[in-house]
């Protein structure tokens, strides 16, 4: 019966939808802050898309069992991109426990084991097999209609991921299998395969099919962006670049900059009509198979009808700096959907909110924000002695995992108040710090500029005005030396006594 099991239908301060890594991190963080909530999932167990994907079973985000920092420490998070965050030692850095040493990129199964174990050890109470069906307003809150019954809440947190296969509106592409419908590799043996898309999912398929296909052709209008060139995760990861090298060295693979006009069925396979972009000209490809590696959208169900604004061809909800719907207050987002909160995007570099190593921090920051703004539970703000401010901030820039994983997106903040003293305000979105009013304060983050130079960036708010100061880079990414101490102390002149 619906009333049996965790979180039966009823009224809750918060409802969280989804038990992928975003929903698990959100639920854990809310629980740590004492915020009652219902965690609902259509799945029968935790892990979300990692129950099935990536298709070829090896992640592109690393976890290093042996790293420069001790496993299980905060500093180690910088080298473990996949584990959930936790305060308890036994709940941290779990993914490494299941890795067999074959690669420092965990397998899909190893990642799933890490998430399942986290949910078990952290006693995450989720209601599985509970499908979200509809949403409506109810006074000053919401009603979430599910297969188990109705849930009323003040705040709704949607953490269902970008999990809905998406294809652009190209004639004939609707007849083509999507990435999620890819068959086992040997089914493509000896065939000419056309992959629409040159991002990670496209290169993953090409990498997995390279030993089997007679020829691979990857196409999209823009040139391939590679992480080793962009110096960010905004590009195809090196993990999948063997097909690109095969193309560069004329091994038979083709990586084509072309806009697809249409796709047609032929007696023996498919014909793809395209127009070159980097080099204009008509192109026609006769192939055995076509796969649309064209990405995913967010399954928002009826939220747009409630007024939730979207962008990116309707694939993402527009969000504030604190991951709240830009058009419907009190609907929030967690997990990979938080990439819809763009941030400053300095030098054109996006956040890492599409991936676990980025959005896990978003969830923790969001939980604290909700506790403070909606439940009257102010976070602890430790005092900082004047002489400790500079070394504290530079240590964060050197080793703070939040600042490295969410570069130029999250920042560490210290405030200065004549009455309250100097306080560690914790981690918050940089866009919020820059755009909102507040007490005199300094924020530090790490950023990589247009010349791929990585350095600390300091934002100083005095009297309501914000100024930016860039500290020097360092080839070893060490920012605690005399030069950095002197420059930061000069920037903070007048506040440190």
Coordinates of N, CA and C in Angstrom, one line a residue, residues 246-431:
X246 N 42.9 8.9 -35.0 CA 42.7 8.0 -36.2 C 42.4 8.9 -37.4
X247 N 41.6 9.9 -37.2 CA 41.2 10.9 -38.2 C 42.4 11.7 -38.6
X248 N 43.1 12.3 -37.7 CA 44.3 13.1 -37.9 C 45.4 12.4 -38.7
X249 N 45.5 11.1 -38.3 CA 46.6 10.3 -39.0 C 46.1 9.5 -40.2
X250 N 44.9 9.9 -40.7 CA 44.4 9.3 -41.9 C 44.1 7.8 -41.8
X251 N 43.6 7.4 -40.6 CA 43.4 6.0 -40.4 C 42.0 5.5 -41.0
X252 N 41.3 6.4 -41.5 CA 40.0 6.0 -42.1 C 38.8 6.7 -41.4
X253 N 38.9 7.0 -40.2 CA 37.8 7.7 -39.5 C 37.8 9.1 -40.0
X254 N 36.5 9.7 -40.2 CA 36.4 11.0 -40.6 C 35.7 11.9 -39.5
X255 N 36.2 13.0 -39.3 CA 35.6 14.0 -38.3 C 35.2 15.2 -39.2
X256 N 34.0 15.4 -39.4 CA 33.5 16.4 -40.5 C 32.7 17.5 -39.8
X257 N 33.1 18.8 -40.2 CA 32.3 19.9 -39.8 C 31.2 20.2 -40.9
X258 N 30.0 19.7 -40.5 CA 28.9 19.8 -41.5 C 27.6 19.8 -40.8
X259 N 26.7 20.6 -41.4 CA 25.3 20.7 -40.9 C 24.5 19.6 -41.6
X260 N 23.8 18.8 -40.9 CA 23.0 17.7 -41.5 C 21.7 18.3 -42.1
X261 N 21.4 18.2 -43.4 CA 20.2 18.6 -44.0 C 19.1 17.7 -43.8
X262 N 19.3 16.4 -44.1 CA 18.3 15.4 -43.9 C 18.9 14.0 -44.0
X263 N 18.2 13.0 -43.5 CA 18.6 11.6 -43.5 C 17.5 10.8 -44.1
X264 N 17.9 10.0 -45.1 CA 16.9 9.2 -45.8 C 17.3 7.7 -45.7
X265 N 16.3 6.9 -45.7 CA 16.4 5.4 -45.8 C 16.8 5.0 -47.2
X266 N 17.7 4.1 -47.4 CA 17.9 3.5 -48.7 C 17.7 2.0 -48.6
X267 N 17.8 1.3 -49.7 CA 17.6 -0.1 -49.7 C 18.6 -0.9 -48.8
X268 N 19.8 -0.4 -48.8 CA 20.8 -1.1 -48.0 C 21.2 -0.4 -46.7
X269 N 20.6 0.8 -46.4 CA 21.1 1.5 -45.2 C 20.5 2.9 -45.2
X270 N 21.4 3.9 -45.2 CA 21.0 5.3 -45.0 C 21.8 6.2 -45.9
X271 N 21.2 7.3 -46.3 CA 21.9 8.3 -47.0 C 21.8 9.6 -46.2
X272 N 22.9 10.2 -45.9 CA 23.0 11.5 -45.1 C 23.4 12.6 -46.0
X273 N 22.5 13.7 -46.1 CA 22.8 14.9 -46.9 C 23.3 16.0 -45.9
X274 N 24.4 16.6 -46.2 CA 24.9 17.6 -45.3 C 25.6 18.7 -46.1
X275 N 25.8 19.8 -45.4 CA 26.5 21.0 -46.0 C 27.7 21.3 -45.1
X276 N 28.9 21.4 -45.7 CA 30.1 21.7 -45.0 C 30.0 23.1 -44.4
X277 N 30.6 23.3 -43.2 CA 30.5 24.6 -42.5 C 31.9 25.2 -42.5
X278 N 32.9 24.6 -41.9 CA 34.2 25.1 -42.0 C 34.8 25.2 -43.4
X279 N 34.4 24.2 -44.2 CA 34.7 24.3 -45.7 C 33.4 24.1 -46.4
X280 N 32.8 25.1 -46.9 CA 31.5 25.0 -47.5 C 31.5 24.0 -48.7
X281 N 30.3 23.4 -48.9 CA 30.1 22.4 -50.0 C 29.1 21.4 -49.6
X282 N 28.4 20.9 -50.6 CA 27.5 19.8 -50.4 C 28.2 18.4 -50.2
X283 N 27.6 17.6 -49.3 CA 28.2 16.3 -49.0 C 27.1 15.3 -48.9
X284 N 27.4 14.1 -49.4 CA 26.4 13.0 -49.3 C 27.2 11.8 -48.9
X285 N 26.6 11.1 -47.8 CA 27.2 9.9 -47.3 C 26.3 8.7 -47.4
X286 N 26.7 7.7 -48.0 CA 25.9 6.4 -48.0 C 26.5 5.5 -47.0
X287 N 25.8 5.1 -46.0 CA 26.3 4.4 -44.8 C 25.3 3.2 -44.5
X288 N 25.8 2.3 -43.7 CA 25.0 1.2 -43.2 C 24.2 1.6 -42.0
X289 N 24.8 2.4 -41.1 CA 24.1 2.8 -39.9 C 24.2 4.3 -39.6
X290 N 23.2 4.8 -38.9 CA 23.3 6.2 -38.4 C 22.9 6.2 -36.9
X291 N 23.7 6.9 -36.1 CA 23.3 7.0 -34.7 C 23.3 8.5 -34.3
X292 N 22.3 8.9 -33.6 CA 22.2 10.3 -33.2 C 22.7 10.4 -31.8
X293 N 24.0 10.9 -31.7 CA 24.6 11.2 -30.4 C 24.4 12.7 -30.1
X294 N 23.2 13.1 -30.0 CA 22.8 14.5 -30.0 C 22.4 15.0 -28.6
X295 N 22.6 14.2 -27.6 CA 22.4 14.7 -26.3 C 21.1 14.4 -25.6
X296 N 20.8 15.1 -24.5 CA 19.7 14.9 -23.7 C 19.0 16.2 -23.3
X297 N 17.8 16.1 -22.9 CA 17.1 17.2 -22.3 C 16.6 16.8 -20.9
X298 N 16.1 17.8 -20.2 CA 15.5 17.6 -18.8 C 14.1 17.2 -18.9
X299 N 13.7 16.1 -18.3 CA 12.2 15.7 -18.3 C 11.5 16.5 -17.3
X300 N 11.1 17.7 -17.7 CA 10.4 18.7 -16.8 C 8.9 18.4 -16.6
X301 N 8.4 17.5 -17.4 CA 7.0 17.2 -17.4 C 6.1 18.5 -17.5
X302 N 5.3 18.8 -16.6 CA 4.4 19.9 -16.7 C 4.9 21.2 -16.1
X303 N 6.2 21.2 -15.7 CA 6.7 22.4 -15.0 C 6.7 23.7 -16.0
X304 N 7.0 23.5 -17.3 CA 6.8 24.7 -18.1 C 5.4 25.3 -18.1
X305 N 4.4 24.4 -18.0 CA 3.0 24.9 -17.9 C 2.7 25.7 -16.6
X306 N 3.5 25.4 -15.6 CA 3.4 26.2 -14.4 C 4.2 27.5 -14.4
X307 N 4.9 27.7 -15.5 CA 5.6 28.9 -15.7 C 7.1 28.8 -15.7
X308 N 7.7 27.6 -15.5 CA 9.1 27.5 -15.4 C 9.7 27.7 -16.8
X309 N 10.5 28.8 -16.9 CA 11.1 29.2 -18.1 C 12.3 28.3 -18.5
X310 N 12.5 28.0 -19.8 CA 13.5 27.2 -20.2 C 14.3 27.9 -21.3
X311 N 15.5 27.3 -21.6 CA 16.3 27.8 -22.7 C 17.0 26.6 -23.3
X312 N 18.0 26.8 -24.2 CA 18.7 25.8 -24.9 C 17.7 24.8 -25.6
X313 N 16.9 25.4 -26.4 CA 15.8 24.7 -27.1 C 14.9 23.9 -26.2
X314 N 14.6 24.5 -25.0 CA 13.7 23.9 -24.0 C 14.3 22.8 -23.2
X315 N 15.6 22.6 -23.3 CA 16.3 21.4 -22.7 C 16.7 21.7 -21.2
X316 N 16.8 22.9 -20.8 CA 17.2 23.2 -19.5 C 16.3 24.3 -18.9
X317 N 16.0 24.3 -17.6 CA 15.3 25.4 -17.0 C 16.2 26.5 -16.7
X318 N 15.8 27.8 -16.9 CA 16.5 29.0 -16.5 C 16.6 29.1 -15.0
X319 N 17.7 29.4 -14.5 CA 17.9 29.4 -13.0 C 18.7 30.6 -12.5
X320 N 18.4 30.9 -11.2 CA 19.2 32.0 -10.6 C 20.5 31.4 -10.1
X321 N 21.3 32.2 -9.5 CA 22.7 31.8 -9.0 C 22.6 30.7 -8.0
X322 N 21.4 30.6 -7.3 CA 21.2 29.6 -6.3 C 20.3 28.5 -6.8
X323 N 20.3 28.3 -8.1 CA 19.6 27.1 -8.7 C 18.1 27.1 -8.5
X324 N 17.5 28.3 -8.4 CA 16.1 28.4 -8.3 C 15.5 28.8 -9.6
X325 N 14.3 28.3 -10.0 CA 13.7 28.7 -11.2 C 13.7 30.2 -11.4
X326 N 14.2 30.7 -12.5 CA 14.2 32.1 -12.7 C 12.8 32.7 -12.8
X327 N 11.8 31.9 -13.0 CA 10.4 32.4 -13.2 C 9.4 31.9 -12.2
X328 N 9.7 30.8 -11.5 CA 8.8 30.3 -10.5 C 9.5 30.1 -9.2
X329 N 9.4 31.0 -8.3 CA 10.1 30.9 -7.0 C 9.7 29.6 -6.3
X330 N 10.7 29.1 -5.6 CA 10.5 27.9 -4.7 C 10.5 26.6 -5.4
X331 N 10.8 26.6 -6.7 CA 11.2 25.4 -7.4 C 12.7 25.5 -7.7
X332 N 13.4 24.5 -7.1 CA 14.9 24.5 -7.2 C 15.3 23.3 -8.0
X333 N 16.6 23.3 -8.4 CA 17.1 22.2 -9.2 C 18.5 21.7 -8.6
X334 N 18.7 20.4 -8.7 CA 20.0 19.8 -8.3 C 20.5 18.8 -9.3
X335 N 21.7 18.4 -9.2 CA 22.3 17.5 -10.1 C 22.7 18.2 -11.4
X336 N 22.7 17.4 -12.5 CA 23.2 18.0 -13.8 C 22.4 19.1 -14.3
X337 N 21.1 19.2 -13.9 CA 20.3 20.3 -14.3 C 20.8 21.6 -13.9
X338 N 21.7 21.7 -12.9 CA 22.1 22.9 -12.4 C 23.1 23.6 -13.4
X339 N 23.4 23.0 -14.5 CA 24.2 23.7 -15.5 C 23.4 24.8 -16.1
X340 N 22.1 24.8 -15.8 CA 21.2 25.9 -16.3 C 21.4 27.2 -15.6
X341 N 22.2 27.2 -14.4 CA 22.6 28.4 -13.8 C 24.0 28.7 -14.4
X342 N 24.0 29.6 -15.3 CA 25.2 29.7 -16.1 C 26.4 30.3 -15.4
X343 N 26.2 31.2 -14.4 CA 27.3 31.8 -13.8 C 27.9 32.9 -14.6
X344 N 29.1 33.4 -14.3 CA 29.7 34.5 -15.0 C 30.3 34.0 -16.4
X345 N 30.6 32.8 -16.5 CA 31.2 32.2 -17.7 C 32.3 33.1 -18.3
X346 N 33.2 33.4 -17.4 CA 34.4 34.2 -17.8 C 35.2 33.5 -18.8
X347 N 35.7 34.3 -19.8 CA 36.5 33.8 -20.9 C 35.7 32.7 -21.7
X348 N 34.4 32.7 -21.6 CA 33.6 31.7 -22.3 C 33.6 30.3 -21.7
X349 N 34.2 30.2 -20.5 CA 34.3 28.8 -19.9 C 33.1 28.5 -19.0
X350 N 32.4 27.4 -19.3 CA 31.3 27.1 -18.5 C 31.7 26.5 -17.2
X351 N 30.7 26.3 -16.3 CA 30.9 25.6 -15.0 C 31.1 24.1 -15.3
X352 N 31.3 23.3 -14.2 CA 31.4 21.9 -14.3 C 30.1 21.3 -13.7
X353 N 29.0 22.0 -13.8 CA 27.8 21.6 -13.1 C 27.1 20.5 -13.9
X354 N 27.5 20.1 -15.1 CA 27.0 19.0 -15.8 C 27.5 17.7 -15.3
X355 N 28.5 17.7 -14.5 CA 29.1 16.5 -14.0 C 29.1 16.4 -12.5
X356 N 29.3 15.1 -12.0 CA 29.2 14.9 -10.6 C 30.2 15.8 -9.8
X357 N 31.4 15.9 -10.3 CA 32.5 16.6 -9.5 C 32.1 18.1 -9.3
X358 N 31.2 18.6 -10.2 CA 30.8 20.0 -10.0 C 29.5 20.1 -9.2
X359 N 28.5 19.3 -9.7 CA 27.2 19.6 -9.1 C 27.0 19.0 -7.6
X360 N 27.9 18.2 -7.2 CA 27.8 17.7 -5.8 C 28.1 18.9 -4.9
X361 N 28.9 19.8 -5.3 CA 29.1 21.0 -4.4 C 27.9 22.0 -4.5
X362 N 27.3 22.1 -5.7 CA 26.1 22.9 -5.8 C 25.1 22.4 -4.9
X363 N 24.9 21.1 -4.7 CA 23.8 20.6 -3.9 C 24.1 21.0 -2.4
X364 N 25.3 20.9 -2.0 CA 25.7 21.2 -0.6 C 25.5 22.7 -0.3
X365 N 25.8 23.5 -1.3 CA 25.6 25.0 -1.1 C 24.1 25.3 -1.1
X366 N 23.4 24.6 -2.0 CA 21.9 24.9 -2.1 C 21.3 24.5 -0.8
X367 N 21.6 23.3 -0.2 CA 21.0 22.9 1.0 C 21.2 23.9 2.2
X368 N 22.4 24.4 2.3 CA 22.7 25.5 3.3 C 21.9 26.7 3.0
X369 N 21.7 27.1 1.7 CA 21.0 28.3 1.4 C 19.5 28.1 1.8
X370 N 18.9 26.9 1.5 CA 17.5 26.7 1.8 C 17.3 26.7 3.3
X371 N 18.3 26.1 4.1 CA 18.2 26.0 5.5 C 18.1 27.5 6.1
X372 N 19.0 28.3 5.5 CA 19.0 29.7 6.0 C 17.8 30.6 5.6
X373 N 17.5 30.5 4.3 CA 16.5 31.4 3.8 C 15.1 31.0 4.0
X374 N 14.8 29.7 4.2 CA 13.4 29.2 4.3 C 13.1 28.5 5.6
X375 N 14.1 28.2 6.4 CA 13.9 27.4 7.6 C 14.5 28.1 8.8
X376 N 15.1 29.3 8.7 CA 15.6 30.1 9.8 C 16.7 29.4 10.5
X377 N 17.6 28.6 9.8 CA 18.7 27.9 10.4 C 20.0 28.5 9.9
X378 N 20.5 29.5 10.5 CA 21.8 30.1 10.0 C 22.9 29.2 10.1
X379 N 23.8 29.2 9.1 CA 25.0 28.3 9.1 C 26.0 28.9 10.0
X380 N 26.9 28.0 10.5 CA 28.0 28.4 11.3 C 29.0 29.2 10.5
X381 N 29.4 30.4 11.1 CA 30.4 31.2 10.4 C 31.5 31.5 11.4
X382 N 32.5 30.7 11.3 CA 33.7 30.8 12.2 C 34.4 32.1 12.1
X383 N 34.9 32.6 13.2 CA 35.7 33.8 13.2 C 37.1 33.5 12.6
X384 N 37.6 34.5 12.0 CA 39.0 34.4 11.4 C 39.8 35.6 12.0
X385 N 40.9 35.2 12.5 CA 41.8 36.3 13.1 C 42.4 37.1 11.9
X386 N 42.6 38.4 12.1 CA 43.2 39.2 11.0 C 44.4 38.6 10.4
X387 N 45.3 38.1 11.2 CA 46.5 37.6 10.6 C 46.4 36.3 9.9
X388 N 45.2 35.6 10.0 CA 45.0 34.4 9.3 C 44.2 34.5 8.0
X389 N 43.7 35.7 7.7 CA 42.8 35.9 6.5 C 43.6 35.5 5.2
X390 N 44.8 36.1 5.1 CA 45.5 35.9 3.8 C 46.0 34.5 3.7
X391 N 46.6 33.8 4.7 CA 46.9 32.4 4.5 C 45.7 31.5 4.3
X392 N 44.6 31.8 5.0 CA 43.4 31.0 4.8 C 42.9 31.1 3.4
X393 N 42.8 32.3 2.8 CA 42.3 32.4 1.4 C 43.2 31.8 0.4
X394 N 44.5 31.9 0.6 CA 45.5 31.4 -0.3 C 45.5 29.8 -0.3
X395 N 45.3 29.3 0.9 CA 45.2 27.8 1.1 C 44.0 27.3 0.3
X396 N 42.9 28.1 0.4 CA 41.7 27.7 -0.3 C 41.9 27.7 -1.8
X397 N 42.6 28.7 -2.3 CA 42.9 28.8 -3.8 C 43.9 27.7 -4.2
X398 N 44.7 27.2 -3.3 CA 45.7 26.2 -3.6 C 45.1 24.8 -3.6
X399 N 44.3 24.5 -2.5 CA 43.8 23.2 -2.3 C 42.3 23.0 -2.2
X400 N 41.5 24.1 -2.2 CA 40.1 24.0 -2.0 C 39.4 23.2 -3.2
X401 N 38.9 22.1 -3.0 CA 38.3 21.3 -4.1 C 37.1 22.0 -4.8
X402 N 36.4 22.8 -4.0 CA 35.2 23.5 -4.6 C 35.7 24.5 -5.7
X403 N 36.8 25.2 -5.4 CA 37.3 26.2 -6.3 C 37.9 25.6 -7.5
X404 N 38.5 24.4 -7.4 CA 39.1 23.8 -8.6 C 38.1 23.1 -9.4
X405 N 37.2 22.4 -8.8 CA 36.2 21.7 -9.6 C 35.1 22.7 -10.2
X406 N 34.9 23.8 -9.5 CA 33.9 24.8 -10.0 C 34.6 26.1 -10.2
X407 N 35.6 26.1 -11.0 CA 36.5 27.3 -11.2 C 35.7 28.4 -11.8
X408 N 35.9 29.6 -11.2 CA 35.2 30.8 -11.6 C 33.7 30.7 -11.5
X409 N 33.2 29.8 -10.6 CA 31.8 29.6 -10.5 C 31.4 29.5 -9.0
X410 N 32.2 28.8 -8.2 CA 32.0 28.9 -6.7 C 33.2 29.6 -6.2
X411 N 33.0 30.2 -5.0 CA 34.1 31.0 -4.4 C 34.1 30.8 -2.9
X412 N 35.2 31.1 -2.2 CA 35.2 31.1 -0.8 C 35.2 32.6 -0.3
X413 N 34.3 32.9 0.7 CA 34.0 34.2 1.0 C 34.4 34.5 2.5
X414 N 35.1 35.6 2.8 CA 35.3 36.1 4.1 C 34.7 37.5 4.2
X415 N 34.0 37.7 5.2 CA 33.3 39.1 5.4 C 34.0 39.9 6.5
X416 N 33.9 41.2 6.4 CA 34.5 42.1 7.4 C 33.4 43.0 7.9
X417 N 33.1 43.0 9.2 CA 32.1 43.8 9.8 C 32.6 44.5 11.0
X418 N 32.4 45.8 11.2 CA 32.9 46.5 12.3 C 32.4 45.9 13.6
X419 N 31.2 45.4 13.6 CA 30.6 44.9 14.9 C 30.8 43.4 15.0
X420 N 30.6 42.6 13.9 CA 30.6 41.2 13.9 C 32.0 40.6 13.7
X421 N 33.0 41.4 13.3 CA 34.3 40.9 13.1 C 34.6 40.3 11.8
X422 N 35.6 39.5 11.7 CA 35.9 38.8 10.4 C 35.4 37.4 10.4
X423 N 34.6 37.0 9.4 CA 33.9 35.7 9.5 C 34.2 35.0 8.2
X424 N 34.3 33.7 8.3 CA 34.4 32.7 7.2 C 32.9 32.5 6.8
X425 N 32.5 33.0 5.6 CA 31.1 32.8 5.1 C 30.9 31.5 4.4
X426 N 32.0 30.8 4.1 CA 31.9 29.5 3.4 C 31.9 29.7 1.9
X427 N 31.4 28.7 1.2 CA 31.4 28.7 -0.2 C 30.0 29.1 -0.8
X428 N 30.1 30.0 -1.8 CA 28.8 30.4 -2.4 C 29.1 30.7 -3.9
X429 N 28.0 30.8 -4.7 CA 28.2 31.1 -6.1 C 28.8 32.4 -6.4
X430 N 29.8 32.4 -7.2 CA 30.5 33.7 -7.5 C 29.6 34.7 -8.1
X431 N 28.6 34.3 -9.0 CA 27.7 35.2 -9.6 C 26.9 35.9 -8.5

